[in-house]
XYZ file of C-alpha atoms in Angstrom:
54
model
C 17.324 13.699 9.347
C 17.776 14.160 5.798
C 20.604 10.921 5.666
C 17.844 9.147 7.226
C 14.825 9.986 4.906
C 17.621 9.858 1.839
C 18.356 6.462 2.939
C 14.016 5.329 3.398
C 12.558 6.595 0.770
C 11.047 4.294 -1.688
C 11.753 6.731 -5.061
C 12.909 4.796 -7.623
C 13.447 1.570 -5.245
C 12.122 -0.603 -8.572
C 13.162 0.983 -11.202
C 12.403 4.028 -13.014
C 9.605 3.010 -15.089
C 7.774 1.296 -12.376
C 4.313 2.332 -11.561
C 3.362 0.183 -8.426
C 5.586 1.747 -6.257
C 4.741 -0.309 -2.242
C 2.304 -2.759 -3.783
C 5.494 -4.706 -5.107
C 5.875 -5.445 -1.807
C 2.999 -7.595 -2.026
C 3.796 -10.691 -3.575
C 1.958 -14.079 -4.719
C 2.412 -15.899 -1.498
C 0.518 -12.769 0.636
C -2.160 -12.231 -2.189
C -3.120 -16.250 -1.866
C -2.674 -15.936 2.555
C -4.795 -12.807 2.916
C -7.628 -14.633 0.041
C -7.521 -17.591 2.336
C -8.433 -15.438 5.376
C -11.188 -14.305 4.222
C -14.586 -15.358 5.668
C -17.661 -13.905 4.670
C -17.936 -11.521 1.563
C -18.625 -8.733 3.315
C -16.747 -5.322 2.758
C -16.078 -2.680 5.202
C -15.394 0.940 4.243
C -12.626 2.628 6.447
C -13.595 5.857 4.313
C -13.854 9.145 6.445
C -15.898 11.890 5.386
C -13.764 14.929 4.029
C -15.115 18.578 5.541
C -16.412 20.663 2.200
C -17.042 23.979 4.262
C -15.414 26.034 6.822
């Protein structure tokens, strides 16, 4: 298990210094496809609410 999760993890995939970690996955191309697929400007929250007592 530990080969395996030595050989996934994303620490230090891009660098030291970097600071977006996944979101460099994200590139130009599927920043213009997802804009393109959007229809109306209405937002969604996929928020849950967080339990503050016992």
């Amino acid at each position: 298990m530990n080969a395996y999760l030595a050989k996934h993890r994303n620490w230090g995939r891009w660098g030291h210094d970097d600071q977006l970690g996944a979101l460099n996955l994200i590139t130009a191309e599927k920043r213009r496809s997802s804009a393109a697929a959007v229809r109306t400007g209405r937002t969604v929250s996929l928020s849950r609410p967080l339990p503050t007592g016992p």
